[in-house]
Coordinates of C-alpha atoms and ligand atoms in Angstrom, one line a residue:
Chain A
X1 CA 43.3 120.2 54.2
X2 CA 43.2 119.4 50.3
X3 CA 42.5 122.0 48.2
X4 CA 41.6 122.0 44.4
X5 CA 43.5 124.9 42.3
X6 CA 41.3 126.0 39.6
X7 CA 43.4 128.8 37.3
X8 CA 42.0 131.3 35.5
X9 CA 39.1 133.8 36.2
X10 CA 37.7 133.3 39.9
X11 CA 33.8 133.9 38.9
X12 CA 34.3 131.8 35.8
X13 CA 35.6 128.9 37.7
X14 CA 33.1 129.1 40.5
X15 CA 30.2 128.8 37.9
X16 CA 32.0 126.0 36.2
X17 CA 32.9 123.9 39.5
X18 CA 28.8 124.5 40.5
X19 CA 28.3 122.8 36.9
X20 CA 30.2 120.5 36.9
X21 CA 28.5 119.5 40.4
X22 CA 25.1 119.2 38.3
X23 CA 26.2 117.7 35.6
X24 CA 28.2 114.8 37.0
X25 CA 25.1 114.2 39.4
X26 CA 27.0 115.1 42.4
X27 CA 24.1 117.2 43.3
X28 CA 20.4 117.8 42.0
X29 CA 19.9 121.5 42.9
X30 CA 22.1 124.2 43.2
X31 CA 20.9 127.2 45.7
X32 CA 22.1 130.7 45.1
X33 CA 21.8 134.4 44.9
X34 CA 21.5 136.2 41.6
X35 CA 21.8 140.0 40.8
X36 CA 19.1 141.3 38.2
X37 CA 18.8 145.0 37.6
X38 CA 18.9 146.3 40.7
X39 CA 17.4 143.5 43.0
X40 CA 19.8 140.5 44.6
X41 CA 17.2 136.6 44.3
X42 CA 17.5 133.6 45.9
X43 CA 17.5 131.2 42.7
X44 CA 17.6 127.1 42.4
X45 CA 19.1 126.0 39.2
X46 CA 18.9 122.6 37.9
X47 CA 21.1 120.2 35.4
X48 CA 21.3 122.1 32.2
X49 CA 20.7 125.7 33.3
X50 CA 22.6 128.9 33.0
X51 CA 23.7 129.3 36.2
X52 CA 23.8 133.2 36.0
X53 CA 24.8 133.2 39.8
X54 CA 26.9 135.2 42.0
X55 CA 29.0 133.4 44.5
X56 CA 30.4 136.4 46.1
X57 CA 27.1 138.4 46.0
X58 CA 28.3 141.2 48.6
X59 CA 25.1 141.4 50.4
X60 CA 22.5 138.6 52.3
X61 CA 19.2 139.8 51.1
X62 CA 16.2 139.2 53.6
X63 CA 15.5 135.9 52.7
X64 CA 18.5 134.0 53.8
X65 CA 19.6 130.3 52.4
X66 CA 19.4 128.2 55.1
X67 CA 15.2 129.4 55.6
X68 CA 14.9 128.3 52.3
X69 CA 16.7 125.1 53.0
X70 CA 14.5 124.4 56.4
X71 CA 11.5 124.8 54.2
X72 CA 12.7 122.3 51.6
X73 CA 13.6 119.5 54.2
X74 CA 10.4 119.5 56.1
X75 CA 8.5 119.8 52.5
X76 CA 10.4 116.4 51.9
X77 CA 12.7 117.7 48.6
X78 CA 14.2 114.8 47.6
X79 CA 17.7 115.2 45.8
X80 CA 20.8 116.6 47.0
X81 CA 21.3 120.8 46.9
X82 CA 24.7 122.3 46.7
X83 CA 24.1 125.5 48.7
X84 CA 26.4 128.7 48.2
X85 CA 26.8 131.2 51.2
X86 CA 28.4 133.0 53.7
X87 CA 29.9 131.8 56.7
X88 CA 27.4 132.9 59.2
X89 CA 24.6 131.2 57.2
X90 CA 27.2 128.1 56.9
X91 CA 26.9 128.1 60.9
X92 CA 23.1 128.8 60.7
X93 CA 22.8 125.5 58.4
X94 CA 24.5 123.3 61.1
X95 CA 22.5 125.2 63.7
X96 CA 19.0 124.2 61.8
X97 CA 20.4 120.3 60.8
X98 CA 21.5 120.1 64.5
X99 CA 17.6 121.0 65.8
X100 CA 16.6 118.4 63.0
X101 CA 15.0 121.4 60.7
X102 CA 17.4 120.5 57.6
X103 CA 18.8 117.5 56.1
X104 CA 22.6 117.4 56.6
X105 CA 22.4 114.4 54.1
X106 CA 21.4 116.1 51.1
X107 CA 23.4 118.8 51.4
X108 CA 26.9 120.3 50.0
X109 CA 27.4 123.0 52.1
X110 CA 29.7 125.5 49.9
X111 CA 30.7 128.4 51.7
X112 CA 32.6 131.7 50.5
X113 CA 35.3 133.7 51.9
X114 CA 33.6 136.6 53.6
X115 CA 35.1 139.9 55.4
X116 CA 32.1 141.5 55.4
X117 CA 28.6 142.2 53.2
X118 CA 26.6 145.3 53.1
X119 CA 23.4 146.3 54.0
X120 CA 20.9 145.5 51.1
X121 CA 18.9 148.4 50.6
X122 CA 22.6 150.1 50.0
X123 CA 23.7 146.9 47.9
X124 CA 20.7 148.3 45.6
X125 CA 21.3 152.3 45.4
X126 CA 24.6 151.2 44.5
X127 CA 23.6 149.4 41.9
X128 CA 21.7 151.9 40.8
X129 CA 24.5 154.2 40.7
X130 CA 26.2 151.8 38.3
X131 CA 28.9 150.2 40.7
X132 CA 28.8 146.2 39.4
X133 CA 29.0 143.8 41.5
X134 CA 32.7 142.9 41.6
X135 CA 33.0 147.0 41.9
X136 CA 31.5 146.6 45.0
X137 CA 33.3 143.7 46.2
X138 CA 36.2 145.5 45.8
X139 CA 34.9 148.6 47.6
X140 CA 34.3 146.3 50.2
X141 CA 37.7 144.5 50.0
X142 CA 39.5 147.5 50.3
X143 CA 37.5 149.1 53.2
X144 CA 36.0 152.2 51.5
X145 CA 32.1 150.7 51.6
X146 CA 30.4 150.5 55.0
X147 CA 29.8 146.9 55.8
X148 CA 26.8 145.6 58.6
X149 CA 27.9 146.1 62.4
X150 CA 27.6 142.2 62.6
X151 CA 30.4 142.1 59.8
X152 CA 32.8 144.3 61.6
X153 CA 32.6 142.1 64.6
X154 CA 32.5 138.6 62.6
X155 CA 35.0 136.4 63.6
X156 CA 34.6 133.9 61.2
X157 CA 35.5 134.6 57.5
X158 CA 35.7 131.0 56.8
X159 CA 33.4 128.8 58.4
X160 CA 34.4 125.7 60.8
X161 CA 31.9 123.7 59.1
X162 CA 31.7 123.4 55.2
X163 CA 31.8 121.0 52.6
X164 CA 33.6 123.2 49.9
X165 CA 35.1 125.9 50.7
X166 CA 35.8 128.7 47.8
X167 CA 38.5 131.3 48.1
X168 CA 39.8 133.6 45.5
X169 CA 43.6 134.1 45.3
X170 CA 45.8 135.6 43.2
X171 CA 45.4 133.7 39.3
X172 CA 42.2 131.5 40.1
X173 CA 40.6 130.0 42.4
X174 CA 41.1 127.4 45.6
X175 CA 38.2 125.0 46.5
X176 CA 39.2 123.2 49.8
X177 CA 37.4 120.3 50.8
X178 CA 35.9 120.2 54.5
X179 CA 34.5 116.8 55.1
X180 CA 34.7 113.2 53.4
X181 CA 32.1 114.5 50.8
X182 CA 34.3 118.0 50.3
X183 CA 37.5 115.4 49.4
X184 CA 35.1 113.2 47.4
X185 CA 33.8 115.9 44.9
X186 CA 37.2 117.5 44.9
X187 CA 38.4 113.5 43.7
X188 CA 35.7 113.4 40.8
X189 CA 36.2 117.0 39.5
X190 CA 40.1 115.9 38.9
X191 CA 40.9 119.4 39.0
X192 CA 44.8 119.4 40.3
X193 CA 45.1 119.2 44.1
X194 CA 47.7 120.1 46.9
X195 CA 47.5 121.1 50.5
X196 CA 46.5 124.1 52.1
X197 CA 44.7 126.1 54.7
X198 CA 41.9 128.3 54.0
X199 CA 41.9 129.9 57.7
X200 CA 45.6 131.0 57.3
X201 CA 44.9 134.1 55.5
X202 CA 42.5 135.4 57.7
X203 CA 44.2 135.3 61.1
X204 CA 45.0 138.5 61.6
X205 CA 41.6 139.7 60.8
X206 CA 40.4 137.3 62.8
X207 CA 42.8 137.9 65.7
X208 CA 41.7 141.6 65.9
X209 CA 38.1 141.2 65.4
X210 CA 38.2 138.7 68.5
X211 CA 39.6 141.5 70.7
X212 CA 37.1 143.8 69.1
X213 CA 34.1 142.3 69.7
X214 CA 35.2 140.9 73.3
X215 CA 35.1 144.9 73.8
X216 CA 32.1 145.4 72.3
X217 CA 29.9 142.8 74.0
X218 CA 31.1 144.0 77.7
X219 CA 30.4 147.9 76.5
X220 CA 26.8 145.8 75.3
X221 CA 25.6 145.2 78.6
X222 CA 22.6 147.0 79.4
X223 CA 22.0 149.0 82.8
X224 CA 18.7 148.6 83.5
X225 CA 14.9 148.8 82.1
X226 CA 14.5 152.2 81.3
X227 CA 17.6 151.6 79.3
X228 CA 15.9 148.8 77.8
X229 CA 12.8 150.7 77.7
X230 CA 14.4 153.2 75.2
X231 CA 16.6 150.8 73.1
X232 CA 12.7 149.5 72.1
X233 CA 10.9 152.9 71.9
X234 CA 10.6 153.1 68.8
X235 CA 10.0 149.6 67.7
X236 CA 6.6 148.7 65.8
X237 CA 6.3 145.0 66.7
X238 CA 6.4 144.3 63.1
X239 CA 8.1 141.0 64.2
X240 CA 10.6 141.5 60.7
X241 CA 13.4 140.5 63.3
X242 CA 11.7 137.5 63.8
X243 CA 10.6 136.3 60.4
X244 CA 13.8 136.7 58.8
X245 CA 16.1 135.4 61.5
X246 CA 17.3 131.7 60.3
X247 CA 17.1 130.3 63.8
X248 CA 14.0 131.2 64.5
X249 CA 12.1 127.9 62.7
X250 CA 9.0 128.3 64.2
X251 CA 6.0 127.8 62.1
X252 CA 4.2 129.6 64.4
X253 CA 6.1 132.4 66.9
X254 CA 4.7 131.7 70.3
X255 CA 4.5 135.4 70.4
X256 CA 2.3 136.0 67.5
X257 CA -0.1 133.1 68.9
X258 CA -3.2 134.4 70.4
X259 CA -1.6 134.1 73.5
X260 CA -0.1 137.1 73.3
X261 CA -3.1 138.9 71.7
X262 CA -3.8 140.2 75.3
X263 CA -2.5 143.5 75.5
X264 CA -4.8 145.8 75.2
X265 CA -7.9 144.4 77.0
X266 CA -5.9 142.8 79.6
X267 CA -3.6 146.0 80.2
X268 CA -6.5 148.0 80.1
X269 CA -8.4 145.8 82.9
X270 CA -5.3 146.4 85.2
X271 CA -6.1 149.7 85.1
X272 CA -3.5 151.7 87.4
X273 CA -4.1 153.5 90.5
X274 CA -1.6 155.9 89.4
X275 CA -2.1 157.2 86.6
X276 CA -0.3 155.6 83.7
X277 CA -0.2 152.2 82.4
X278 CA 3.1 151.4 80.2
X279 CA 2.3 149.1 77.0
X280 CA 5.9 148.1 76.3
X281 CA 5.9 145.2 78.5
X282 CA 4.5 143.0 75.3
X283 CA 7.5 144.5 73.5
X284 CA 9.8 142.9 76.1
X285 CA 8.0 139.7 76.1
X286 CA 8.5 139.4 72.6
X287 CA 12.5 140.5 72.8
X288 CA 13.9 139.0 75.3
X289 CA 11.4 136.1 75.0
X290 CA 12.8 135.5 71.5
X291 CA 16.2 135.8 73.2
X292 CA 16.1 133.3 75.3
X293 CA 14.7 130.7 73.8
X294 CA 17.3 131.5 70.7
X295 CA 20.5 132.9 71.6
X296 CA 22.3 129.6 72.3
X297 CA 21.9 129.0 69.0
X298 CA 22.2 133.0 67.1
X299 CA 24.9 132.6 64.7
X300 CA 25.4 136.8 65.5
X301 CA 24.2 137.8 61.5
X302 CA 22.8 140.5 62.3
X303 CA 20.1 139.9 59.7
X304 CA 17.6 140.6 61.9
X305 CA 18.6 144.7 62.5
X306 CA 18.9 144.7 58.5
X307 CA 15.2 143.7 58.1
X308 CA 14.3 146.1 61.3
X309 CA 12.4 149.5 59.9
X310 CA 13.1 151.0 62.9
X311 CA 16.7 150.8 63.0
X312 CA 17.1 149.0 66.0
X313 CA 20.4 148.6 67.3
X314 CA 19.8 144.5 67.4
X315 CA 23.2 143.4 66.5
X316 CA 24.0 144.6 69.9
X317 CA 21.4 143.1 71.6
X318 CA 21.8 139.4 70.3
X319 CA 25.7 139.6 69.8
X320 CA 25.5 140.4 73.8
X321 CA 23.5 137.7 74.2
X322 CA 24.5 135.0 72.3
X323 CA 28.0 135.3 73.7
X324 CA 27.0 135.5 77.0
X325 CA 24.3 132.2 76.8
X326 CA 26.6 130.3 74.3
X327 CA 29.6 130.7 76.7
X328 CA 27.4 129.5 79.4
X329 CA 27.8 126.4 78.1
X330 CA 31.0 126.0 76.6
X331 CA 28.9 126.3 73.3
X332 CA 29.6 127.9 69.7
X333 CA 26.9 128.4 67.5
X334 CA 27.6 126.4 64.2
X335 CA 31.3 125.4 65.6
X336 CA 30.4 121.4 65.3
X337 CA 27.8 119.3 64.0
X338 CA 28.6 116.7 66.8
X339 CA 28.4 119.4 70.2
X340 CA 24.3 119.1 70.9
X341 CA 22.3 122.7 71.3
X342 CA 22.4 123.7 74.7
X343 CA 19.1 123.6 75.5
X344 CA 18.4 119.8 74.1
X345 CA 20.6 118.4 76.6
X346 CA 22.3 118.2 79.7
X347 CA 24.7 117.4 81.9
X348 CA 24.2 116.2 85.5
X349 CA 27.1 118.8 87.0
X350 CA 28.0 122.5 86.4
X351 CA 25.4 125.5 87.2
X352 CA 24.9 125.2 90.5
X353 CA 25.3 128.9 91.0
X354 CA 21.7 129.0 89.6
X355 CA 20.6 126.9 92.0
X356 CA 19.4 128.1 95.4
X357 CA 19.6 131.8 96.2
Chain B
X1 CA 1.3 152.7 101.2
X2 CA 1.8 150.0 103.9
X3 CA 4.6 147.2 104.1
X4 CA 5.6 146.1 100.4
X5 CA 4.0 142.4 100.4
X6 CA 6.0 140.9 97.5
X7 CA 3.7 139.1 95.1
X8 CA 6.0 135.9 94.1
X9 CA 4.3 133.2 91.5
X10 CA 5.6 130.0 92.5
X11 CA 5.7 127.3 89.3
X12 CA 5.5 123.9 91.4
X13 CA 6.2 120.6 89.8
X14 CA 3.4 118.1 91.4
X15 CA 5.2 115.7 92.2
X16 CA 7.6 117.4 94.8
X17 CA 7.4 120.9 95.5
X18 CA 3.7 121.3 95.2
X19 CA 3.6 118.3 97.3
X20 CA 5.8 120.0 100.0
X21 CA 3.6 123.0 100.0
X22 CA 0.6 121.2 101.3
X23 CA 2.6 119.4 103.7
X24 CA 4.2 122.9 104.4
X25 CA 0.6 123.6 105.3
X26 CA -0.8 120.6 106.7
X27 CA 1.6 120.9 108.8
X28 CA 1.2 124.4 109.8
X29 CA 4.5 125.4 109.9
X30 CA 4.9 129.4 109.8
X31 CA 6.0 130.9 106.5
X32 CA 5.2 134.3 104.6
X33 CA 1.9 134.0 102.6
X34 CA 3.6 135.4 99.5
X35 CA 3.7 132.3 96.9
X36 CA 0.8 132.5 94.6
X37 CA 1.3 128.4 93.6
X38 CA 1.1 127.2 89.8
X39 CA 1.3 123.4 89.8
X40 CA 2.9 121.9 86.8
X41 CA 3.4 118.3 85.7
X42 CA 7.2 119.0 85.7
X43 CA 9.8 121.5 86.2
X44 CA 10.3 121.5 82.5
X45 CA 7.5 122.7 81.2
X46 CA 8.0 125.9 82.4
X47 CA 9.4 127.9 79.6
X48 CA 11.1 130.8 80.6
X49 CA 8.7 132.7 78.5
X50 CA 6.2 131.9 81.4
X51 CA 8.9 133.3 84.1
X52 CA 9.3 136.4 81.9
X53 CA 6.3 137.3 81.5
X54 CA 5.1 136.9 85.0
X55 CA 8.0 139.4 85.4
X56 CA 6.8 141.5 82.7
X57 CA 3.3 141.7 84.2
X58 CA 4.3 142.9 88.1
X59 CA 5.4 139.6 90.0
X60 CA 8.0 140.6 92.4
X61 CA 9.4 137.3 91.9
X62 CA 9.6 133.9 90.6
X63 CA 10.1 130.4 92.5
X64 CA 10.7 127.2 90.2
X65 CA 10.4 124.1 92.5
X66 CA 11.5 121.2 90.5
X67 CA 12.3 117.5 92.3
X68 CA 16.1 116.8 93.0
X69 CA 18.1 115.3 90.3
X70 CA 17.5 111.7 89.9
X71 CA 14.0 112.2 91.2
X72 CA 12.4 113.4 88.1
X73 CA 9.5 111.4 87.2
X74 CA 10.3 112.4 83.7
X75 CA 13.8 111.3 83.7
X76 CA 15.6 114.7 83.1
X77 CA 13.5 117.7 83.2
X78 CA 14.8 119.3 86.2
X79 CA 18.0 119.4 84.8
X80 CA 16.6 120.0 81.7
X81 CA 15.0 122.7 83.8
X82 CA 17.9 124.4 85.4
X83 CA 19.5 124.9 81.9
X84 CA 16.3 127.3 81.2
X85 CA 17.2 128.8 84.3
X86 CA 20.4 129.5 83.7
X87 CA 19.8 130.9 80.3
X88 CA 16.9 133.4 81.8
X89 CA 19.1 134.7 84.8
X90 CA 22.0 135.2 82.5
X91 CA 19.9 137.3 79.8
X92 CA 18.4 139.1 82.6
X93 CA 21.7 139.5 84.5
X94 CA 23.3 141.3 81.1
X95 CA 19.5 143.6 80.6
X96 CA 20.1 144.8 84.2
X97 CA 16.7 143.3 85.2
X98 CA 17.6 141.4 88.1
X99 CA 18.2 138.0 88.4
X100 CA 17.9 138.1 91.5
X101 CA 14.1 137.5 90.9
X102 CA 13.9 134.4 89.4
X103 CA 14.7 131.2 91.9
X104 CA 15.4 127.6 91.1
X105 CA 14.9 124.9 94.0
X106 CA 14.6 121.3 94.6
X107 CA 12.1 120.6 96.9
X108 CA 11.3 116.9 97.6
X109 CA 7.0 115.9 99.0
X110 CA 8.9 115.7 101.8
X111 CA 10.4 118.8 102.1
X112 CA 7.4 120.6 103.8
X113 CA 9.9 122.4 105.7
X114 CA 12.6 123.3 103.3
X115 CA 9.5 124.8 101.6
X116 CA 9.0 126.8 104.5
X117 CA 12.2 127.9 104.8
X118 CA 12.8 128.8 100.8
X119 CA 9.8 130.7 100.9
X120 CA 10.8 132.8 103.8
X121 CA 14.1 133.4 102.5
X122 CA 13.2 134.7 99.0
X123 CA 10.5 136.7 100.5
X124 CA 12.8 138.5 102.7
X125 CA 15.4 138.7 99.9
X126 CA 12.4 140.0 97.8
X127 CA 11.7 142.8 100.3
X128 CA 15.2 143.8 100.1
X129 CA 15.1 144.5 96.8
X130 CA 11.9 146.4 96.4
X131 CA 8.8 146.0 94.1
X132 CA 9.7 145.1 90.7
X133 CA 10.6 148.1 88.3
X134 CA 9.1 146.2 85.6
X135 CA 5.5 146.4 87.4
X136 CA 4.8 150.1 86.0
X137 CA 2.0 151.1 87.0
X138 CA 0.4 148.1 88.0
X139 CA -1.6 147.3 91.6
X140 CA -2.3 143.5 92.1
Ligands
SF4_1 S1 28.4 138.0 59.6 FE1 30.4 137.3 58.9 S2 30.1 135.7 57.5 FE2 28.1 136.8 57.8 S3 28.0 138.3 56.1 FE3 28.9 139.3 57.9 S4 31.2 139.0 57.7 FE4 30.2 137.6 56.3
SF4_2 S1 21.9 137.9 64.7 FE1 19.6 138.2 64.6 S2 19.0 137.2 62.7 FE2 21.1 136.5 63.1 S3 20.8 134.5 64.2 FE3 21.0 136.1 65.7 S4 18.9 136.8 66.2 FE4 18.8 135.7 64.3
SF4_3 S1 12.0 144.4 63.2 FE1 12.4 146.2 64.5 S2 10.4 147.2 64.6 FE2 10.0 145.1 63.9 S3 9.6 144.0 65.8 FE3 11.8 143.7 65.3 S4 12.8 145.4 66.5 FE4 10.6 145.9 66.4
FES4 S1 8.7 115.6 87.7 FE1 9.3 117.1 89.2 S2 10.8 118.2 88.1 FE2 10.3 116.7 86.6

């Protein structure tokens, strides 16, 4: 893979490579987060502005980049958006252009090295505390800040799919080019050029995380409802999981369609004969039913427990299930843009253990 | 409490299975009267949102009875179908809420008695396995 070597300080050069972008027309919009006091935004800077960005923002606040992207496709955007973030949200972007909810075509798709992000309600009291952001970072570099569960199982600190890739190394840094487009930008910046491997690095991380979360997902499994039946007690049906989740496009939830506005009068017509009538079966229709119609494509974020108020343990729940339905079908979330979602296909052989009884 | 009589809601694609369940009838052959029939206009439009929550709201069990591959009259949906299917029993299979429940069969108009015999066969396979822990405290 080529790689561009820009020298010199690594947040300086990322801001200057993004402006660059703009200014030589290579793209119309650049979408990022910004830290201000002690908030993390979602910004979109144009041609001439300061970008006062933050490509290695330590956190993914609750309205992630590729949402924002979905929105701006199907509003019709016109004009090509350079889009800075993590690798999970790199897989979520091919995910949504795959299930024809963003336009692969006016993209640049420029992802970061990532080991790990913090929740960002902590991202804040830190800031508060005084920590900057490259503190942080650091903290979170060298293990001594908690990062999500999703992050401690995330095998992917580099994306398979990107345009630009940006990696900090020792005196500057390296912006590998992914596709045709990556190798064209990389060509009109002029910045000097050699080989290299952005994955390399990474591989024992990788390596151990694998065997990590291959442990984690079996100890996952759940043993039943009234296991199930407690992992939900305490959830409000706020639907947060939902709204935030990149995958789940929806305009409308089919669970928050009037469909499902049944549950007390029809649970209350069933009236038991003994005794007790047990409302959490509209929590599970919403779980599990969000589950299934999603996991072959959850790029395992865990986004959605970070938005939960309840603290629900959902990084366990959807990291068990989108290994087990993605593996179903030979499938990775965000791996290709070319392998089809699994459930917009199919193939005339395979499963026939689900046939029959 | 008498015999458990296992309340299974059968989603029956009209061209085939639904088909075979009249003939299944017309014909008088003997089966379990367990199936509570749903006809659909294909396999495929039954989300597996519907399967769940006929689950979640006391069905002991769930028959899908799509035509054969290459009989689709939509092309594809049965196969389309089974990929649902798969998903469903494998997220159930991992919650510990028994696949088991949920049953995927081609069933030709013709097929009055493969009807017959499927719905015996998942009725007794039902009974083995009890009434369905997610009915709470539901009576039918
Ligand atoms: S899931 Fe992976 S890519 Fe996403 S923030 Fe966590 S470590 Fe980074
Ligand atoms: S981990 Fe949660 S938020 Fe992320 S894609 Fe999966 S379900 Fe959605
Ligand atoms: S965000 Fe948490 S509380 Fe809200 S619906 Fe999801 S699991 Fe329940
Ligand atoms: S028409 Fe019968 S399964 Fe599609």
């Amino acid at each position: 893979m080529i790689r561009a070597v820009l020298r010199g300080d690594v947040h300086k050069q990322a801001v200057s490579l993004l402006t660059e972008l703009l200014s030589k027309g290579l793209a119309d919009y650049v979408l990022a987060y910004r830290t201000r006091g002690e908030g993390v935004e979602a910004c979109i800077y144009r041609k001439g502005d300061v970008l006062d960005l933050n490509v290695f923002t330590p956190t993914i606040p609750g309205l992630p980049i590729p949402t924002i992207l979905s929105w701006s496709s199907t509003s019709g955007l016109k004009g090509v958006v350079a889009a800075i973030v993590k690798p999970c949200m790199a897989r979520a972007i091919v995910e949504l252009a795959k299930l024809q909810q963003i336009d692969r075509d006016k993209l640049i798709i420029v992802s970061v090295d990532c080991i790990g992000t913090i929740d960002v309600e902590n991202y804040k009291d830190l800031l508060e505390e005084g920590f900057t952001q490259t503190g942080i970072t650091e903290e979170c570099l060298n293990g001594r800040l908690e990062m999500r569960e999703a992050c401690g199982l995330c095998t992917d600190p580099v994306p398979p799919v990107f345009d630009l890739h940006l990696s900090p190394y020792k005196g500057g840094l390296y912006a590998y080019a992914g596709s045709k487009l990556g190798n064209k930008i990389l060509e009109v910046l002029k910045a000097p050029r050699e080989e290299g491997d952005p994955y390399v690095k990474f591989k024992n991380l990788i390596s151990r995380r694998q065997e990590e979360k291959q442990r984690y997902v079996e100890e996952a499994k759940f043993k039943g409802f009234d296991e199930l039946q407690k992992f939900f007690e305490d959830c409000i049906g706020c639907h947060n999981c939902m709204e935030v989740c990149p995958l789940c496009f929806c305009k409308e939830c089919f669970y928050d369609s009037p469909r499902y506005d049944y549950v007390t009068r029809r649970f209350l017509s069933w009236s038991p004969q003994d005794g007790m009538t047990p409302l959490l079966q509209s929590k599970l229709q919403f779980h599990v039913g969000r589950a299934v119609h999603m996991s072959t494509s959850c790029v395992e974020c865990g986004l959605c427990e970070q938005a939960c108020p309840k603290d629900i343990n959902l990084t366990r729940l959807f990291l068990l299930l989108a290994e087990a339905n993605q593996e179903l079908f030979s499938y990775r979330a965000g791996r290709s843009v070319e392998e089809e979602p699994p459930l917009r296909t199919f193939h005339a052989e395979g499963l026939s253990s689900f046939e029959g009884g | 409490m008498g015999e458990f009589k296992p309340v299974i809601v059968g989603f029956l694609c009209r061209w085939c299975a639904s088909a075979a369940a009249d003939l299944a009838g017309t014909s008088r052959l003997q089966y379990p009267a367990t199936i509570r029939p749903i006809r659909v206009n294909c396999s495929s439009m039954v989300d597996p949102a519907y399967i769940l929550r006929a689950l979640l709201e006391g069905a002991d069990g769930v028959l899908v009875g799509a035509c054969h591959p290459g009989d689709c009259h939509y092309v594809d949906g049965n196969l389309k179908e089974r990929r649902r299917i798969a998903v469903i029993k494998n997220t159930l299979g991992k919650l510990g809420l028994q696949p088991e429940r949920v049953r995927f069969e081609y069933i030709s108009t013709s097929e009055g008695l493969k009807f017959a015999k499927v719905a015996e066969e998942f009725t007794r396979q039902i009974r083995k396995l009890g009434p369905n822990p997610l009915r709470g405290g539901f009576d039918d």
